[in-house]
CSV table of C-alpha atoms and ligand atoms in Angstrom, one decimal:
chain,number,residue,atom,x,y,z
E,26,MET,CA,21.6,-0.3,11.8
E,27,VAL,CA,18.4,1.6,11.2
E,28,VAL,CA,17.4,1.3,8.3
E,29,ARG,CA,15.5,3.8,6.6
E,30,ILE,CA,14.8,4.1,2.1
E,31,GLN,CA,18.0,6.8,1.7
E,32,HIS,CA,19.4,3.3,2.4
E,33,LEU,CA,17.7,1.3,-0.1
E,34,GLN,CA,18.7,3.7,-3.3
E,35,GLN,CA,23.0,4.0,-1.5
E,36,TRP,CA,22.9,0.2,-2.3
E,37,LYS,CA,20.8,0.0,-5.2
E,38,GLN,CA,24.3,2.4,-6.3
E,39,GLN,CA,26.5,-0.1,-4.6
E,40,ALA,CA,25.2,-3.3,-5.8
E,41,ARG,CA,24.6,-4.1,-2.1
E,42,PRO,CA,21.2,-6.5,-2.6
E,43,ILE,CA,19.0,-5.7,-0.7
E,44,ALA,CA,16.9,-8.5,1.1
E,45,VAL,CA,12.6,-7.9,2.0
E,46,LEU,CA,10.6,-10.5,3.9
E,47,THR,CA,6.5,-10.5,4.7
E,48,ALA,CA,5.8,-10.6,8.7
E,49,SER,CA,2.4,-10.5,10.0
E,50,ASP,CA,3.0,-10.8,13.9
E,51,TRP,CA,5.5,-9.2,16.9
E,52,LEU,CA,6.8,-12.9,16.9
E,53,TRP,CA,8.1,-13.7,13.6
E,54,ALA,CA,8.8,-9.5,12.3
E,55,ARG,CA,11.6,-10.3,16.0
E,56,LEU,CA,12.9,-12.7,14.7
E,57,LEU,CA,13.1,-11.7,11.1
E,58,ASP,CA,14.5,-8.7,12.1
E,59,ARG,CA,17.4,-9.8,14.4
E,60,ALA,CA,17.8,-12.6,11.4
E,61,GLY,CA,18.5,-9.0,9.4
E,62,VAL,CA,16.5,-8.2,6.8
E,63,ASP,CA,16.6,-5.1,5.5
E,64,VAL,CA,12.6,-4.5,4.6
E,65,VAL,CA,9.4,-6.3,6.8
E,66,LEU,CA,7.0,-5.8,4.6
E,67,VAL,CA,3.2,-6.4,5.7
E,68,GLY,CA,2.0,-8.0,2.4
E,69,ASP,CA,-1.8,-8.0,2.3
E,70,SER,CA,-0.6,-11.8,1.6
E,71,LEU,CA,-1.3,-11.9,5.4
E,72,ALA,CA,-4.6,-11.8,4.7
E,73,MET,CA,-4.1,-15.7,2.6
E,74,VAL,CA,-1.2,-16.8,5.6
E,75,ALA,CA,-2.6,-15.1,8.4
E,76,LEU,CA,-6.5,-15.1,8.1
E,77,GLY,CA,-7.2,-17.9,5.8
E,78,TYR,CA,-8.6,-16.1,2.5
E,79,LYS,CA,-8.1,-17.7,-0.9
E,80,THR,CA,-7.4,-14.4,-2.5
E,81,THR,CA,-5.4,-10.6,-0.3
E,82,LEU,CA,-9.2,-9.3,-1.1
E,83,PRO,CA,-11.1,-9.1,1.5
E,84,LEU,CA,-7.9,-7.5,3.5
E,85,THR,CA,-9.3,-4.2,5.6
E,86,LEU,CA,-7.6,-1.5,7.0
E,87,ASP,CA,-8.4,-1.9,10.2
E,88,GLN,CA,-7.2,-5.4,9.8
E,89,ALA,CA,-3.6,-4.1,7.5
E,90,ILE,CA,-3.2,-1.8,10.9
E,91,HIS,CA,-3.4,-4.5,13.9
E,92,HIS,CA,-1.1,-6.3,12.2
E,93,ALA,CA,1.7,-4.2,11.2
E,94,ALA,CA,1.4,-2.4,14.7
E,95,ALA,CA,1.8,-5.7,16.0
E,96,VAL,CA,4.9,-5.4,13.5
E,97,CYS,CA,6.6,-2.6,14.5
E,98,ARG,CA,6.3,-3.1,18.4
E,99,GLY,CA,8.9,-5.8,17.4
E,100,VAL,CA,10.9,-4.1,14.9
E,101,GLU,CA,14.2,-2.4,15.2
E,102,GLN,CA,16.4,-2.3,12.6
E,103,ALA,CA,14.6,-3.2,9.6
E,104,LEU,CA,12.1,-0.9,6.7
E,105,VAL,CA,8.5,-1.3,8.0
E,106,VAL,CA,6.5,-1.3,5.0
E,107,VAL,CA,3.2,-2.0,4.6
E,108,ASP,CA,0.6,-2.7,1.8
E,109,LEU,CA,-2.5,-1.2,1.2
E,110,PRO,CA,-5.5,-3.4,1.5
E,111,PHE,CA,-7.5,-3.5,-1.8
E,112,LEU,CA,-10.3,-0.7,-2.7
E,113,THR,CA,-8.3,1.6,0.1
E,114,TYR,CA,-6.6,3.4,-2.0
E,115,GLN,CA,-8.1,2.9,-5.9
E,116,GLU,CA,-10.8,5.4,-5.8
E,117,SER,CA,-9.1,8.6,-5.2
E,118,PRO,CA,-5.8,10.8,-3.8
E,119,GLN,CA,-8.0,11.5,-1.2
E,120,GLN,CA,-8.5,8.3,-0.4
E,121,ALA,CA,-5.2,7.1,-0.8
E,122,ILE,CA,-4.1,9.2,1.4
E,123,ALA,CA,-6.5,9.2,4.0
E,124,SER,CA,-5.8,5.1,4.3
E,125,ALA,CA,-1.3,5.7,4.0
E,126,GLY,CA,-2.4,8.7,6.9
E,127,ARG,CA,-3.9,5.9,9.0
E,128,VAL,CA,-1.3,3.6,8.6
E,129,LEU,CA,2.0,5.9,8.7
E,130,LYS,CA,0.1,7.0,12.2
E,131,GLU,CA,-1.4,4.1,13.8
E,132,THR,CA,1.0,1.9,13.0
E,133,GLY,CA,4.8,3.1,13.4
E,134,ALA,CA,5.6,1.9,10.2
E,135,GLN,CA,7.3,3.8,7.9
E,136,ALA,CA,6.1,3.3,4.4
E,137,VAL,CA,3.5,1.7,2.5
E,138,LYS,CA,3.4,0.4,-0.6
E,139,LEU,CA,0.6,-0.2,-3.3
E,140,GLU,CA,-0.7,-1.8,-7.0
E,141,GLY,CA,-0.4,-0.6,-10.4
E,142,GLY,CA,1.3,2.1,-12.5
E,143,TYR,CA,0.5,4.5,-15.4
E,144,PRO,CA,-1.7,6.4,-15.2
E,145,ASP,CA,-4.3,6.7,-12.1
E,146,MET,CA,-1.4,5.4,-9.7
E,147,ALA,CA,1.4,7.3,-10.5
E,148,ALA,CA,-0.6,10.6,-10.1
E,149,THR,CA,-1.7,8.6,-6.6
E,150,VAL,CA,1.8,8.2,-5.4
E,151,ALA,CA,2.8,11.3,-6.7
E,152,LYS,CA,0.2,13.3,-4.1
E,153,LEU,CA,0.9,10.2,-1.5
E,154,VAL,CA,5.0,11.9,-1.5
E,155,ARG,CA,3.9,15.1,-1.6
E,156,SER,CA,2.2,14.7,1.7
E,157,GLY,CA,5.4,13.2,3.3
E,158,ILE,CA,4.7,9.5,2.1
E,159,PRO,CA,6.4,6.9,0.9
E,160,VAL,CA,5.6,5.1,-1.4
E,161,MET,CA,7.3,1.3,-2.6
E,162,GLY,CA,5.7,0.5,-6.2
E,163,HIS,CA,4.2,-3.0,-7.8
E,164,VAL,CA,3.8,-3.7,-11.2
E,165,GLY,CA,3.9,-7.3,-12.8
E,166,LEU,CA,1.6,-10.0,-11.4
E,167,THR,CA,-0.7,-7.8,-8.9
E,168,PRO,CA,-2.3,-9.9,-7.0
E,169,GLN,CA,-5.2,-7.5,-6.2
E,170,SER,CA,-5.9,-7.8,-10.1
E,171,VAL,CA,-6.6,-11.2,-9.4
E,172,ASN,CA,-10.1,-11.4,-10.8
E,173,GLN,CA,-8.8,-10.1,-14.2
E,174,LEU,CA,-5.1,-11.3,-14.2
E,175,GLY,CA,-5.0,-15.0,-12.6
E,176,TYR,CA,-1.9,-15.4,-10.7
E,177,ARG,CA,-0.1,-16.2,-14.3
E,178,GLN,CA,3.6,-14.4,-15.2
E,179,GLN,CA,2.7,-11.0,-16.8
E,180,GLY,CA,5.1,-9.1,-19.5
E,181,ARG,CA,4.9,-12.3,-22.0
E,182,ASP,CA,4.9,-10.7,-24.7
E,183,PRO,CA,6.6,-7.7,-26.6
E,184,ALA,CA,3.5,-5.0,-25.9
E,185,GLU,CA,3.3,-5.9,-21.9
E,186,GLY,CA,6.4,-5.8,-21.4
E,187,ASP,CA,6.6,-2.0,-22.7
E,188,ARG,CA,3.2,-1.3,-20.1
E,189,ILE,CA,4.7,-3.2,-17.4
E,190,LEU,CA,8.4,-0.1,-18.1
E,191,THR,CA,6.3,2.2,-18.6
E,192,GLU,CA,4.4,1.6,-15.3
E,193,ALA,CA,7.4,1.5,-13.3
E,194,LEU,CA,9.0,4.5,-15.1
E,195,ALA,CA,6.0,6.8,-14.5
E,196,LEU,CA,6.4,5.0,-11.0
E,197,GLU,CA,9.7,6.8,-10.5
E,198,ALA,CA,9.1,9.9,-12.1
E,199,ALA,CA,5.7,9.7,-9.9
E,200,GLY,CA,8.3,8.9,-6.6
E,201,ALA,CA,8.5,5.8,-5.4
E,202,PHE,CA,11.3,4.8,-3.9
E,203,ALA,CA,11.4,1.4,-5.1
E,204,ILE,CA,9.5,-1.1,-6.5
E,205,VAL,CA,8.5,-4.9,-6.6
E,206,LEU,CA,8.4,-6.7,-9.9
E,207,GLU,CA,6.2,-9.6,-9.3
E,208,HIS,CA,6.4,-12.8,-11.7
E,209,VAL,CA,8.1,-11.2,-14.9
E,210,PRO,CA,10.1,-12.4,-17.5
E,211,PRO,CA,13.8,-12.0,-16.0
E,212,PRO,CA,15.0,-10.2,-19.2
E,213,LEU,CA,12.0,-7.5,-18.5
E,214,ALA,CA,12.4,-7.5,-15.2
E,215,GLN,CA,16.7,-6.8,-16.3
E,216,GLN,CA,15.8,-4.0,-18.4
E,217,ILE,CA,13.8,-2.4,-15.8
E,218,THR,CA,16.6,-2.0,-13.4
E,219,GLN,CA,18.8,-0.7,-15.5
E,220,GLN,CA,16.6,1.6,-16.7
E,221,LEU,CA,15.0,3.0,-13.4
E,222,ALA,CA,17.8,4.3,-10.4
E,223,ILE,CA,15.5,3.6,-7.9
E,224,PRO,CA,15.6,-0.3,-6.1
E,225,THR,CA,13.4,-3.2,-7.9
E,226,ILE,CA,12.9,-5.5,-5.5
E,227,GLY,CA,11.8,-8.9,-7.7
E,228,ILE,CA,9.5,-12.0,-7.1
E,229,GLY,CA,9.0,-14.4,-9.3
E,230,ALA,CA,11.4,-11.6,-11.6
E,231,GLY,CA,14.6,-13.1,-11.9
E,232,PRO,CA,18.1,-12.5,-10.2
E,233,HIS,CA,18.9,-9.5,-11.9
E,234,CYS,CA,16.8,-7.1,-10.1
E,235,ASP,CA,18.1,-5.6,-6.8
E,236,GLY,CA,16.4,-7.3,-4.4
E,237,GLN,CA,14.1,-10.2,-3.7
E,238,VAL,CA,11.1,-10.9,-1.3
E,239,LEU,CA,10.2,-14.2,-0.4
E,240,VAL,CA,6.0,-14.4,1.4
E,241,THR,CA,8.2,-15.7,4.6
E,242,ALA,CA,5.2,-19.2,5.2
E,243,ASP,CA,6.5,-20.3,1.5
E,244,LEU,CA,10.1,-19.6,2.3
E,245,LEU,CA,9.9,-21.9,5.1
E,246,GLY,CA,7.4,-24.7,4.6
E,247,PHE,CA,4.4,-23.1,6.4
E,248,SER,CA,2.2,-22.7,3.3
E,249,GLU,CA,0.1,-25.7,1.8
E,250,THR,CA,0.8,-24.2,-1.4
E,251,VAL,CA,4.0,-22.2,-2.8
E,252,PRO,CA,4.1,-20.5,-6.4
E,253,PRO,CA,6.5,-22.1,-8.4
E,254,PHE,CA,9.0,-19.1,-8.4
E,255,ALA,CA,9.8,-19.2,-4.0
E,256,LYS,CA,12.7,-21.0,-2.2
E,257,ILE,CA,11.9,-23.3,1.0
E,258,TYR,CA,14.2,-23.6,2.9
E,259,ASP,CA,13.3,-25.2,5.2
E,260,THR,CA,10.0,-27.0,6.5
E,261,LEU,CA,9.0,-25.4,10.0
E,262,GLY,CA,5.3,-26.4,9.3
E,263,ASP,CA,6.1,-30.2,9.2
E,264,ARG,CA,8.3,-29.5,12.3
E,265,ALA,CA,5.9,-27.6,14.5
E,266,ILE,CA,3.3,-30.2,13.8
E,267,ALA,CA,5.7,-32.9,14.6
E,268,ALA,CA,5.5,-31.3,17.8
E,269,ALA,CA,2.0,-30.5,18.2
E,270,ARG,CA,2.4,-33.8,18.1
E,271,SER,CA,4.6,-35.2,20.3
E,272,PHE,CA,3.0,-32.8,23.1
E,273,CYS,CA,-0.2,-34.2,22.9
E,274,ASP,CA,1.2,-38.2,22.9
E,275,GLU,CA,3.0,-36.7,26.0
E,276,VAL,CA,0.2,-35.6,27.8
E,277,ARG,CA,-2.4,-38.2,26.5
E,278,SER,CA,0.0,-40.8,27.8
E,279,GLY,CA,1.4,-39.1,31.5
E,280,GLN,CA,4.4,-38.8,29.9
E,281,PHE,CA,4.6,-34.9,30.9
E,282,PRO,CA,4.5,-32.6,32.9
E,283,ALA,CA,6.9,-34.8,35.2
E,284,PRO,CA,6.0,-36.1,37.8
E,285,PRO,CA,7.1,-33.5,40.1
E,286,PRO,CA,11.0,-34.0,42.3
W,25,KIV,O1,1.6,-9.5,0.1
W,25,KIV,C1,3.0,-9.8,-0.5
W,25,KIV,O2,3.3,-10.7,0.9
W,25,KIV,C2,3.1,-8.9,-1.4
W,25,KIV,C3,4.7,-9.7,-1.7
W,25,KIV,C4,4.4,-10.9,-2.8
W,25,KIV,C5,5.5,-8.6,-3.0
W,25,KIV,O3,3.1,-7.8,-2.2
């Protein structure tokens, strides 16, 4: 089944949880699509897990587009959402339209994601949506603001929780089709999920969101540091090292390639 933004809305109404994973290249996008994920997110976390940067901030729009186009070539069913990189949309709604327009035109993705809420980002989202660009919001811990927030949980005190709820409501009113809630207390995520008509996608936000997202490198055991809320489903990193080591050993010992029959 080919997933479109309308399906996410339907699934919220049907209480059918939404599964989202990140990808940054053709190979992994193809595997995740075959596994049946609903949404493939070309997250700007690719700056860290694919390009080796310490934060998401250095990612450029050209790099995001390059990776997103490869992902789209590997996906047949899932909805593809692409993160707009740091400072490719915050300056003005016009800058956001230019960046998001390039993403949609040059990659084949169906939607963009951006971080932040009320008031500036809600106005930008409204402009994007009016221009025909589907937008996923992202509130709570917003990694593009790492130099202000760090990576700590957001929304712990009531005032901060109210601010995050207000941001989420403003993004919904602006026309966002879904919102990522990152690293917020589960009761806050539950309250936001109950108040919004659009789906919430949680990461480190507890079990009450309408969907869950993880960074694929974390769940497969490729990442050197994994956030406390991520679940490691396999340790492919260790298995890849072991396989490559076996290859090296066999080449050096003359075991591979085997002599021709
Ligand atoms: O960049 C990313 O991978 C993300 C997810 C953590 C939601 O934004």
